[in-house]
Short mmCIF file of C-alpha atoms in Angstrom, two decimals:
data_model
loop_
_atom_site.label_atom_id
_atom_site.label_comp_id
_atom_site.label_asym_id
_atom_site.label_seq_id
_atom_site.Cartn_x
_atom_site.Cartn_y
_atom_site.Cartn_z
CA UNK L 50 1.94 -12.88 28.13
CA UNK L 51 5.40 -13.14 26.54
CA UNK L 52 3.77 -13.45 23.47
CA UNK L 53 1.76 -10.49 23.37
CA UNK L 54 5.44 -8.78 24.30
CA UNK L 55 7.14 -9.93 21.61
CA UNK L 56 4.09 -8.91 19.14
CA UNK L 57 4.32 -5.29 20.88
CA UNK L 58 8.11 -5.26 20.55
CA UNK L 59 7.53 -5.66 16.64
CA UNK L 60 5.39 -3.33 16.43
CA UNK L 61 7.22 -0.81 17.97
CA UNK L 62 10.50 -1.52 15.24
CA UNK L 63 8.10 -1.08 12.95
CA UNK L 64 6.76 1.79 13.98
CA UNK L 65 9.95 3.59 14.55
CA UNK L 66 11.13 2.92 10.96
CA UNK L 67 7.58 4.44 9.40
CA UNK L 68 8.23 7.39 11.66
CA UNK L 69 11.43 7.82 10.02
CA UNK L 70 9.34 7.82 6.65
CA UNK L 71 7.03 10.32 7.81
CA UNK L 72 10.05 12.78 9.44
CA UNK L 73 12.34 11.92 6.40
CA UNK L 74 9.31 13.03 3.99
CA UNK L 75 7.55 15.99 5.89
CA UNK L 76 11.00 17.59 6.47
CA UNK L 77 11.48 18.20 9.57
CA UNK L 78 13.56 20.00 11.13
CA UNK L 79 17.04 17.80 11.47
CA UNK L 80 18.34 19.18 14.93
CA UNK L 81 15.12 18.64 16.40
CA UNK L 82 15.81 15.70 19.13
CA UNK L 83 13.38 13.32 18.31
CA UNK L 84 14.45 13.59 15.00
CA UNK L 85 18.16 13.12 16.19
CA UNK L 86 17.05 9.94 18.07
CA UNK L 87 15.09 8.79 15.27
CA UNK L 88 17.84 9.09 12.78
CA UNK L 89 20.16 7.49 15.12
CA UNK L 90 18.34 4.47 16.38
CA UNK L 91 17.37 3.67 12.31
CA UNK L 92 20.23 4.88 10.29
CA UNK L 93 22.18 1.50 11.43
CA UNK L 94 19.98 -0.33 9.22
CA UNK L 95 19.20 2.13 6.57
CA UNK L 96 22.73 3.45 5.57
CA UNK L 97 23.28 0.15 3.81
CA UNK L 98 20.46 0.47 1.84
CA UNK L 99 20.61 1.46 -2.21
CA UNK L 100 17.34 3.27 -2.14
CA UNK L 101 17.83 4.90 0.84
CA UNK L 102 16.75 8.40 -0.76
CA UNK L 103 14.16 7.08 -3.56
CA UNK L 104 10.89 9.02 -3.08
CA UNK L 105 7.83 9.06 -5.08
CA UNK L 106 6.01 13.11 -4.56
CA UNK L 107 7.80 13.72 -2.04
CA UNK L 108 7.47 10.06 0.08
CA UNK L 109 10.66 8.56 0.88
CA UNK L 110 9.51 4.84 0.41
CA UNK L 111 12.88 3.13 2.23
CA UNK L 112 11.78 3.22 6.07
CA UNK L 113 8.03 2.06 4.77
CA UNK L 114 9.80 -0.80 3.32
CA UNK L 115 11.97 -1.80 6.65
CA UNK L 116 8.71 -1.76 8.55
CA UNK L 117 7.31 -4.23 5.82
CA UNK L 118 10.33 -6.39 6.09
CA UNK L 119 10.86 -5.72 9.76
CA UNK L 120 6.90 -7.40 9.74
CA UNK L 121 7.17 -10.13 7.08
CA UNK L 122 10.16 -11.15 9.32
CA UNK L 123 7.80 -11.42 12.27
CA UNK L 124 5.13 -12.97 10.65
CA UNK L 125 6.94 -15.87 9.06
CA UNK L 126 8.38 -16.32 12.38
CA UNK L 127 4.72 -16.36 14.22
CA UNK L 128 3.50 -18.63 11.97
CA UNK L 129 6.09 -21.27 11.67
CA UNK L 130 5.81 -21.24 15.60
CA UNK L 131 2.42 -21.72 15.05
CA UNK L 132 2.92 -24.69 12.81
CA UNK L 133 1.73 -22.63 9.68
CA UNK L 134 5.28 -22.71 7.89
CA UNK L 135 4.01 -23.07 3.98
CA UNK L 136 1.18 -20.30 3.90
CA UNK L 137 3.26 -17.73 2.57
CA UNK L 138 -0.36 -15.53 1.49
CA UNK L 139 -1.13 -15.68 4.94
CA UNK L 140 2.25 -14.43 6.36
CA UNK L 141 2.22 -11.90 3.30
CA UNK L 142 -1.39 -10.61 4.37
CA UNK L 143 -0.45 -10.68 8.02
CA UNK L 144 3.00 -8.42 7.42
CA UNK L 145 0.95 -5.96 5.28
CA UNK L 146 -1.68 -5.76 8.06
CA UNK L 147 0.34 -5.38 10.62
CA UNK L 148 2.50 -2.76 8.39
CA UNK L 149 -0.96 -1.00 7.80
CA UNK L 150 -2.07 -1.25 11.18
CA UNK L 151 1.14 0.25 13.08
CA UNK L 152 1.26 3.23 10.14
CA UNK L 153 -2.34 3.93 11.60
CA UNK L 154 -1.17 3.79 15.82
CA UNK L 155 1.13 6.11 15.10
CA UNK L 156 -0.97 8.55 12.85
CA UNK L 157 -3.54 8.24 16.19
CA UNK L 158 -0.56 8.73 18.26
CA UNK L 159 0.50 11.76 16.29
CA UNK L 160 -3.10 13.55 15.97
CA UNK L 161 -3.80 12.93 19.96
CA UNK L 162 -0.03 14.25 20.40
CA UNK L 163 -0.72 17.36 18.29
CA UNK L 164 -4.13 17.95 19.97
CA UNK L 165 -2.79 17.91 23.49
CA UNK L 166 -0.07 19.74 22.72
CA UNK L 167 -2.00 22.36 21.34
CA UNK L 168 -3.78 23.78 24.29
CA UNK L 169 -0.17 24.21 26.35
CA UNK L 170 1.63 27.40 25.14
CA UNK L 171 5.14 26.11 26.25
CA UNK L 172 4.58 22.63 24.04
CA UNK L 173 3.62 24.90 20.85
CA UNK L 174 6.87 23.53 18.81
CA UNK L 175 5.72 19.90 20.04
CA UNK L 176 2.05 20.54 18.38
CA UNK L 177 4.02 22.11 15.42
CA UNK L 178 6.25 19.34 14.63
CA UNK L 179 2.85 16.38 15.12
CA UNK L 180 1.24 18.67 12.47
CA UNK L 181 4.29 18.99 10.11
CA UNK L 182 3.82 14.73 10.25
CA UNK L 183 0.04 14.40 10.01
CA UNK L 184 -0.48 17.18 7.02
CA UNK L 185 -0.28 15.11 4.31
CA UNK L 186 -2.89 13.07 5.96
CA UNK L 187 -5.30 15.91 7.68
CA UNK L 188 -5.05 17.67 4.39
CA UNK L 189 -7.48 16.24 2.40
CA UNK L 190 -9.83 16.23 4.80
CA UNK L 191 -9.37 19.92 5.82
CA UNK L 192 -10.49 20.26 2.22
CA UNK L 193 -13.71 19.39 2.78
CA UNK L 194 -14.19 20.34 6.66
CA UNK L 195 -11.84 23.73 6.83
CA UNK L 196 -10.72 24.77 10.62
CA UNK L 197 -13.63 26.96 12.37
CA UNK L 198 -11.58 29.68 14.61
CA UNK L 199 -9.31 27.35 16.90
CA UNK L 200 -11.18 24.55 16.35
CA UNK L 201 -9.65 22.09 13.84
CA UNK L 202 -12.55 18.88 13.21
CA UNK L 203 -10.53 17.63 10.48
CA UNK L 204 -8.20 15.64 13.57
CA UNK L 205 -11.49 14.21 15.12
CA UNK L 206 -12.51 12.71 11.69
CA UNK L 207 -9.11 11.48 10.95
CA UNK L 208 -9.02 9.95 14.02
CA UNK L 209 -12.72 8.24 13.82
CA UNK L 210 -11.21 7.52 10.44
CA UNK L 211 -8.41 5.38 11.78
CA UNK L 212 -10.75 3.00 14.20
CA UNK L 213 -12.84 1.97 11.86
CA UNK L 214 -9.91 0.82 9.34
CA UNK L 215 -9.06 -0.83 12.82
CA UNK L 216 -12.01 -2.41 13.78
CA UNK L 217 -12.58 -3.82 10.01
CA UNK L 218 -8.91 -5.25 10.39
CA UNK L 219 -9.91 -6.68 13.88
CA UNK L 220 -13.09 -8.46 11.99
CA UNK L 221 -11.16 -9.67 9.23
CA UNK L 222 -7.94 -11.32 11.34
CA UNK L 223 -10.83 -12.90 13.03
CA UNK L 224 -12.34 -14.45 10.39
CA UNK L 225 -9.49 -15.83 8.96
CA UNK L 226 -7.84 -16.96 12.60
CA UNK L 227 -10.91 -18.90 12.99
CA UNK L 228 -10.38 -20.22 9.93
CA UNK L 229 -7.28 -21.70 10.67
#
């Protein structure tokens, strides 16, 4: 039990600092007040950073690589627990996954937010600012599958999308758990 909560408190540091990528690169509005917590609960840790405002297109990179850190941290200290203190491919693999996995909770997080949010007239700046952070994602595939009237697909997919890169993660953390 405790150690599922320390695995979910991780997670949720990590997540916070990929959100700040996400706001930080879609720019969003500054005053908004998630934004404002956001930016205040992170900026501790980022303002000492050098690369604080590299970008590559458009992506600031520096809160993507806290939540690496933030999960290589974890992981090295899971698996030394674990009595697995010299595989550092494993604890590299693990921190990536985990990185890769919590980028893709909060994308699901995001596109179920901006869904719901849709349908309630007085949330409409709610469903405005999920779809300023999921458009670089939802883009490409609204490409292919363009909006019919109200009804936007191109979520659904992305969404359908993001549990299968889950459930291949799930079957490949297996495989190598059991291996250890």
């Amino acid at each position: 039990m405790q150690l599922q909560f320390i695995i979910m408190l991780a997670e949720a540091f990590v997540i916070l600092f990929e959100l700040r990528a996400l706001m930080q690169s879609s720019n969003i509005d500054y005053y908004h007040p998630v934004t404002q917590a956001v930016v205040k609960l992170t900026e501790p840790v980022i303002k000492f950073l050098p690369f604080r405002n590299y970008n590559i297109k458009g992506f600031y990179l520096c809160g993507i690589a806290v939540a690496f850190v933030i999960a290589l941290a974890f992981s090295a200290v899971f698996f030394t627990y674990f009595g697995h203190m010299f595989a550092p491919g494993l604890i590299l693999t693990f921190a990536l996954c985990m990185t890769l996995k919590s980028f893709g909770y909060l994308i699901l997080f995001l596109l179920l937010a901006q869904a719901l949010t849709s349908w309630l007239p007085s949330t409409r700046q709610w469903s405005y600012m999920c779809g300023l952070l999921t458009y670089p994602i939802v883009r490409p595939v609204q490409k292919i599958i363009p909006p019919i009237g109200m009804i936007d697909i191109s979520l659904m997919i992305v969404m359908l999308a993001i549990f299968a890169l889950n459930s291949l993660f799930l079957r490949i953390f297996g495989a190598v758990w059991m291996a250890l």
